[in-house]
Amino acid sequence: MKTQKYLTAGKYATIGGSMVHILICDDDAAFAQGMAKKILALSVYSPKSMNVQCLTDVNAMSAGALTKFDILFLDIDLGNKNGIELARVMRKHNAEAVLILVTNFSEYAPEGYEVDAFRYLPKAELDRKLPGYFSDALAVCRTRQRKVEIYCEGESMPVPVQAIAYVESQGHEQCLHMIGWSKEELYTRLTMAQLEELLFPQGFLRIHKRFLVNMAYLQSLQSTGAVLTTGKSLKASARNYRENQQKFVDWKTQQIW
């Protein structure tokens, strides 16, 4: 029998960010500490919402130790360990981390694609490239961190916005269809009107009385239907088509700028 998790109304949700955890993983302690000081001195760094840690003990380096971090500066050459292999295992448990590979060896570049490396940071160019790379990584991290915090059975459940593909009305309850999360579906007794009010500022569009779609997954919108990037087809309301089409265009323009 399928166990369903119900999200209850009341104090049902808040929008908020969280602490950005940054790790410098390098077996050269002096280099790691030096990089940490440079990050702390950057104008975009905020001690109220970020923290930086260094991991320099090779024996303590494991995929598990890396999974709790949001931004990861990982040295590729870790003595008897391979940073790429470490990242490959880490990715199985943390697909959202912004990974910057720190290296002096450009030949590793093809392998970086396998672990979804965000940037390559040559150690010789640290002073020049670190400020821009860190700012870019922080921007991506903040986008990925957007969460809708929903109270479930008296407890807070932070749900990543980007993990909700669309919401479907199913009578007295609504189903949140999830992507890349621990559950494929979440169920709530909130009304579609409540969910629309909560999620519209986060980029969701009510295309039909039964469907509320995350525009990040909206591939095309027509007067009678919509297609998501996942290949899923949904009904759309012809009555609100022009208004919704304009909202979709406006949203896409905001993403470009």
Short mmCIF file of N, CA and C in Angstrom, two decimals, residues 89-197:
data_model
loop_
_atom_site.label_atom_id
_atom_site.label_comp_id
_atom_site.label_asym_id
_atom_site.label_seq_id
_atom_site.Cartn_x
_atom_site.Cartn_y
_atom_site.Cartn_z
N VAL A 89 31.54 10.07 -6.91
CA VAL A 89 30.75 9.40 -5.87
C VAL A 89 29.89 10.41 -5.13
N MET A 90 30.45 11.60 -4.87
CA MET A 90 29.70 12.64 -4.18
C MET A 90 28.44 13.03 -4.93
N ARG A 91 28.51 13.07 -6.26
CA ARG A 91 27.39 13.49 -7.09
C ARG A 91 26.18 12.56 -6.94
N LYS A 92 26.41 11.32 -6.54
CA LYS A 92 25.30 10.38 -6.36
C LYS A 92 24.42 10.80 -5.19
N HIS A 93 24.98 11.57 -4.27
CA HIS A 93 24.25 11.98 -3.07
C HIS A 93 23.96 13.48 -3.04
N ASN A 94 24.67 14.24 -3.84
CA ASN A 94 24.48 15.69 -3.85
C ASN A 94 24.63 16.20 -5.28
N ALA A 95 23.49 16.22 -6.00
CA ALA A 95 23.51 16.67 -7.39
C ALA A 95 23.47 18.18 -7.51
N GLU A 96 23.14 18.88 -6.41
CA GLU A 96 22.92 20.32 -6.47
C GLU A 96 24.16 21.15 -6.14
N ALA A 97 25.19 20.57 -5.57
CA ALA A 97 26.37 21.34 -5.17
C ALA A 97 27.00 22.02 -6.38
N VAL A 98 27.45 23.25 -6.20
CA VAL A 98 28.17 23.96 -7.25
C VAL A 98 29.65 23.57 -7.10
N LEU A 99 30.14 22.80 -8.05
CA LEU A 99 31.47 22.21 -7.96
C LEU A 99 32.47 22.98 -8.82
N ILE A 100 33.51 23.49 -8.17
CA ILE A 100 34.60 24.16 -8.88
C ILE A 100 35.86 23.34 -8.68
N LEU A 101 36.41 22.84 -9.76
CA LEU A 101 37.62 22.02 -9.68
C LEU A 101 38.84 22.92 -9.70
N VAL A 102 39.68 22.76 -8.70
CA VAL A 102 40.90 23.56 -8.56
C VAL A 102 42.07 22.71 -9.01
N THR A 103 42.82 23.19 -9.98
CA THR A 103 43.86 22.35 -10.56
C THR A 103 44.88 23.17 -11.32
N ASN A 104 46.00 22.53 -11.60
CA ASN A 104 46.99 23.10 -12.49
C ASN A 104 47.12 22.23 -13.75
N PHE A 105 46.20 21.28 -13.89
CA PHE A 105 46.32 20.31 -14.97
C PHE A 105 45.08 20.37 -15.86
N SER A 106 45.18 21.03 -17.00
CA SER A 106 44.04 21.22 -17.90
C SER A 106 43.59 19.92 -18.57
N GLU A 107 44.44 18.88 -18.54
CA GLU A 107 44.06 17.64 -19.21
C GLU A 107 42.89 16.93 -18.53
N TYR A 108 42.55 17.36 -17.33
CA TYR A 108 41.42 16.76 -16.63
C TYR A 108 40.08 17.33 -17.11
N ALA A 109 40.10 18.33 -17.95
CA ALA A 109 38.88 19.02 -18.36
C ALA A 109 37.77 18.08 -18.86
N PRO A 110 38.05 17.13 -19.75
CA PRO A 110 36.96 16.25 -20.22
C PRO A 110 36.27 15.49 -19.09
N GLU A 111 37.04 15.07 -18.07
CA GLU A 111 36.45 14.34 -16.95
C GLU A 111 35.56 15.24 -16.10
N GLY A 112 35.84 16.53 -16.14
CA GLY A 112 35.05 17.46 -15.36
C GLY A 112 33.61 17.50 -15.79
N TYR A 113 33.36 17.26 -17.09
CA TYR A 113 31.99 17.24 -17.59
C TYR A 113 31.20 16.10 -16.97
N GLU A 114 31.88 15.00 -16.66
CA GLU A 114 31.21 13.84 -16.09
C GLU A 114 30.67 14.12 -14.69
N VAL A 115 31.29 15.04 -13.97
CA VAL A 115 30.87 15.34 -12.60
C VAL A 115 30.19 16.70 -12.52
N ASP A 116 29.80 17.24 -13.68
CA ASP A 116 29.07 18.50 -13.74
C ASP A 116 29.85 19.62 -13.05
N ALA A 117 31.12 19.77 -13.42
CA ALA A 117 31.95 20.85 -12.84
C ALA A 117 31.46 22.19 -13.37
N PHE A 118 31.31 23.14 -12.48
CA PHE A 118 30.82 24.47 -12.84
C PHE A 118 31.93 25.31 -13.47
N ARG A 119 33.11 25.24 -12.90
CA ARG A 119 34.27 25.99 -13.41
C ARG A 119 35.55 25.20 -13.12
N TYR A 120 36.60 25.54 -13.88
CA TYR A 120 37.96 25.10 -13.58
C TYR A 120 38.72 26.31 -13.08
N LEU A 121 39.35 26.18 -11.93
CA LEU A 121 40.08 27.30 -11.34
C LEU A 121 41.56 26.94 -11.26
N PRO A 122 42.38 27.44 -12.18
CA PRO A 122 43.83 27.17 -12.12
C PRO A 122 44.43 27.85 -10.89
N LYS A 123 45.24 27.14 -10.15
CA LYS A 123 45.84 27.71 -8.94
C LYS A 123 46.69 28.93 -9.26
N ALA A 124 47.32 28.90 -10.42
CA ALA A 124 48.19 30.02 -10.80
C ALA A 124 47.40 31.29 -11.09
N GLU A 125 46.07 31.16 -11.32
CA GLU A 125 45.23 32.31 -11.63
C GLU A 125 44.22 32.59 -10.54
N LEU A 126 44.52 32.16 -9.33
CA LEU A 126 43.57 32.28 -8.23
C LEU A 126 43.13 33.72 -7.98
N ASP A 127 44.08 34.62 -7.87
CA ASP A 127 43.75 36.02 -7.56
C ASP A 127 42.85 36.65 -8.61
N ARG A 128 43.09 36.32 -9.86
CA ARG A 128 42.35 36.95 -10.95
C ARG A 128 40.95 36.36 -11.13
N LYS A 129 40.84 35.03 -10.97
CA LYS A 129 39.58 34.38 -11.32
C LYS A 129 38.66 34.08 -10.13
N LEU A 130 39.21 33.99 -8.94
CA LEU A 130 38.39 33.62 -7.78
C LEU A 130 37.20 34.56 -7.55
N PRO A 131 37.37 35.90 -7.58
CA PRO A 131 36.22 36.77 -7.30
C PRO A 131 35.04 36.53 -8.23
N GLY A 132 35.30 36.44 -9.53
CA GLY A 132 34.22 36.23 -10.49
C GLY A 132 33.60 34.85 -10.37
N TYR A 133 34.44 33.84 -10.19
CA TYR A 133 33.95 32.47 -10.07
C TYR A 133 33.08 32.32 -8.83
N PHE A 134 33.52 32.94 -7.73
CA PHE A 134 32.75 32.82 -6.48
C PHE A 134 31.39 33.51 -6.61
N SER A 135 31.37 34.69 -7.21
CA SER A 135 30.11 35.41 -7.41
C SER A 135 29.16 34.61 -8.27
N ASP A 136 29.67 34.02 -9.35
CA ASP A 136 28.84 33.22 -10.25
C ASP A 136 28.30 31.98 -9.52
N ALA A 137 29.16 31.33 -8.75
CA ALA A 137 28.76 30.14 -8.02
C ALA A 137 27.69 30.48 -6.98
N LEU A 138 27.85 31.61 -6.33
CA LEU A 138 26.89 32.04 -5.32
C LEU A 138 25.52 32.31 -5.94
N ALA A 139 25.52 32.92 -7.12
CA ALA A 139 24.26 33.20 -7.81
C ALA A 139 23.53 31.91 -8.16
N VAL A 140 24.26 30.92 -8.67
CA VAL A 140 23.67 29.63 -9.01
C VAL A 140 23.17 28.93 -7.76
N CYS A 141 23.98 28.98 -6.71
CA CYS A 141 23.63 28.32 -5.46
C CYS A 141 22.35 28.90 -4.88
N ARG A 142 22.21 30.20 -4.90
CA ARG A 142 21.01 30.84 -4.35
C ARG A 142 19.77 30.47 -5.14
N THR A 143 19.92 30.33 -6.45
CA THR A 143 18.79 29.90 -7.28
C THR A 143 18.37 28.49 -6.93
N ARG A 144 19.34 27.62 -6.76
CA ARG A 144 19.04 26.23 -6.44
C ARG A 144 18.49 26.07 -5.02
N GLN A 145 18.82 27.02 -4.15
CA GLN A 145 18.42 26.89 -2.76
C GLN A 145 17.00 27.37 -2.47
N ARG A 146 16.34 28.01 -3.41
CA ARG A 146 15.00 28.51 -3.13
C ARG A 146 14.10 27.36 -2.68
N LYS A 147 13.47 27.56 -1.53
CA LYS A 147 12.63 26.51 -0.98
C LYS A 147 11.28 27.07 -0.55
N VAL A 148 10.28 26.22 -0.64
CA VAL A 148 8.97 26.52 -0.07
C VAL A 148 8.89 25.71 1.21
N GLU A 149 8.82 26.38 2.32
CA GLU A 149 8.81 25.69 3.61
C GLU A 149 7.37 25.43 4.01
N ILE A 150 6.98 24.16 4.01
CA ILE A 150 5.60 23.78 4.27
C ILE A 150 5.51 23.03 5.59
N TYR A 151 4.53 23.37 6.37
CA TYR A 151 4.34 22.70 7.65
C TYR A 151 3.54 21.42 7.45
N CYS A 152 4.14 20.32 7.83
CA CYS A 152 3.54 19.01 7.63
C CYS A 152 3.40 18.33 8.99
N GLU A 153 2.17 18.11 9.40
CA GLU A 153 1.91 17.44 10.68
C GLU A 153 2.65 18.13 11.82
N GLY A 154 2.64 19.47 11.79
CA GLY A 154 3.26 20.24 12.84
C GLY A 154 4.74 20.47 12.67
N GLU A 155 5.34 19.90 11.62
CA GLU A 155 6.77 20.05 11.38
C GLU A 155 7.00 20.73 10.03
N SER A 156 8.08 21.48 9.96
CA SER A 156 8.40 22.20 8.74
C SER A 156 9.04 21.28 7.71
N MET A 157 8.55 21.36 6.48
CA MET A 157 9.13 20.58 5.39
C MET A 157 9.61 21.53 4.30
N PRO A 158 10.92 21.80 4.20
CA PRO A 158 11.42 22.67 3.14
C PRO A 158 11.49 21.92 1.81
N VAL A 159 10.70 22.37 0.85
CA VAL A 159 10.65 21.72 -0.45
C VAL A 159 11.34 22.61 -1.48
N PRO A 160 12.38 22.13 -2.16
CA PRO A 160 13.06 22.94 -3.17
C PRO A 160 12.11 23.33 -4.30
N VAL A 161 12.08 24.61 -4.63
CA VAL A 161 11.19 25.09 -5.69
C VAL A 161 11.48 24.39 -7.00
N GLN A 162 12.77 24.21 -7.32
CA GLN A 162 13.12 23.63 -8.61
C GLN A 162 12.77 22.15 -8.70
N ALA A 163 12.42 21.53 -7.56
CA ALA A 163 12.05 20.12 -7.57
C ALA A 163 10.58 19.90 -7.87
N ILE A 164 9.78 20.97 -7.86
CA ILE A 164 8.35 20.85 -8.16
C ILE A 164 8.14 21.13 -9.64
N ALA A 165 7.78 20.12 -10.40
CA ALA A 165 7.55 20.30 -11.84
C ALA A 165 6.17 20.92 -12.08
N TYR A 166 5.17 20.36 -11.44
CA TYR A 166 3.82 20.93 -11.55
C TYR A 166 2.94 20.40 -10.42
N VAL A 167 1.83 21.08 -10.20
CA VAL A 167 0.86 20.68 -9.18
C VAL A 167 -0.42 20.28 -9.90
N GLU A 168 -1.00 19.16 -9.48
CA GLU A 168 -2.22 18.66 -10.10
C GLU A 168 -3.31 18.52 -9.05
N SER A 169 -4.47 19.09 -9.35
CA SER A 169 -5.61 18.96 -8.45
C SER A 169 -6.21 17.57 -8.58
N GLN A 170 -6.42 16.92 -7.45
CA GLN A 170 -7.00 15.58 -7.44
C GLN A 170 -8.16 15.54 -6.44
N GLY A 171 -9.18 16.32 -6.73
CA GLY A 171 -10.34 16.36 -5.85
C GLY A 171 -10.09 17.20 -4.62
N HIS A 172 -10.14 16.56 -3.46
CA HIS A 172 -9.98 17.28 -2.19
C HIS A 172 -8.50 17.46 -1.81
N GLU A 173 -7.60 16.95 -2.62
CA GLU A 173 -6.18 17.12 -2.35
C GLU A 173 -5.46 17.46 -3.64
N GLN A 174 -4.26 18.00 -3.47
CA GLN A 174 -3.45 18.37 -4.63
C GLN A 174 -2.16 17.55 -4.58
N CYS A 175 -1.70 17.19 -5.77
CA CYS A 175 -0.48 16.39 -5.88
C CYS A 175 0.65 17.23 -6.44
N LEU A 176 1.75 17.31 -5.72
CA LEU A 176 2.95 17.99 -6.19
C LEU A 176 3.83 16.95 -6.88
N HIS A 177 4.01 17.09 -8.18
CA HIS A 177 4.85 16.15 -8.94
C HIS A 177 6.30 16.64 -8.88
N MET A 178 7.16 15.81 -8.32
CA MET A 178 8.53 16.19 -8.01
C MET A 178 9.53 15.61 -9.01
N ILE A 179 10.64 16.32 -9.18
CA ILE A 179 11.74 15.86 -10.03
C ILE A 179 13.04 15.96 -9.25
N GLY A 180 13.81 14.87 -9.24
CA GLY A 180 15.11 14.88 -8.59
C GLY A 180 15.05 15.06 -7.09
N TRP A 181 13.97 14.58 -6.48
CA TRP A 181 13.82 14.70 -5.04
C TRP A 181 13.61 13.32 -4.45
N SER A 182 13.54 13.23 -3.13
CA SER A 182 13.44 11.93 -2.48
C SER A 182 12.10 11.24 -2.75
N LYS A 183 11.06 12.02 -3.07
CA LYS A 183 9.75 11.46 -3.39
C LYS A 183 9.31 11.98 -4.76
N GLU A 184 8.61 11.14 -5.51
CA GLU A 184 8.11 11.56 -6.81
C GLU A 184 6.83 12.37 -6.67
N GLU A 185 6.10 12.17 -5.57
CA GLU A 185 4.85 12.89 -5.36
C GLU A 185 4.70 13.29 -3.90
N LEU A 186 4.13 14.47 -3.68
CA LEU A 186 3.74 14.92 -2.36
C LEU A 186 2.27 15.33 -2.44
N TYR A 187 1.54 15.10 -1.36
CA TYR A 187 0.12 15.43 -1.37
C TYR A 187 -0.20 16.47 -0.31
N THR A 188 -1.05 17.41 -0.67
CA THR A 188 -1.41 18.48 0.24
C THR A 188 -2.92 18.71 0.22
N ARG A 189 -3.45 19.14 1.33
CA ARG A 189 -4.87 19.49 1.41
C ARG A 189 -5.07 21.00 1.24
N LEU A 190 -4.01 21.69 0.91
CA LEU A 190 -4.17 23.10 0.55
C LEU A 190 -4.98 23.18 -0.74
N THR A 191 -5.68 24.26 -0.93
CA THR A 191 -6.43 24.45 -2.17
C THR A 191 -5.47 24.90 -3.27
N MET A 192 -5.91 24.78 -4.49
CA MET A 192 -5.10 25.27 -5.61
C MET A 192 -4.92 26.77 -5.52
N ALA A 193 -5.93 27.47 -5.01
CA ALA A 193 -5.82 28.92 -4.86
C ALA A 193 -4.72 29.28 -3.87
N GLN A 194 -4.62 28.52 -2.77
CA GLN A 194 -3.56 28.77 -1.79
C GLN A 194 -2.18 28.48 -2.39
N LEU A 195 -2.09 27.38 -3.13
CA LEU A 195 -0.82 27.02 -3.74
C LEU A 195 -0.42 28.03 -4.82
N GLU A 196 -1.40 28.50 -5.58
CA GLU A 196 -1.11 29.50 -6.60
C GLU A 196 -0.58 30.78 -5.97
N GLU A 197 -1.19 31.21 -4.88
CA GLU A 197 -0.73 32.41 -4.19
C GLU A 197 0.69 32.23 -3.67
#
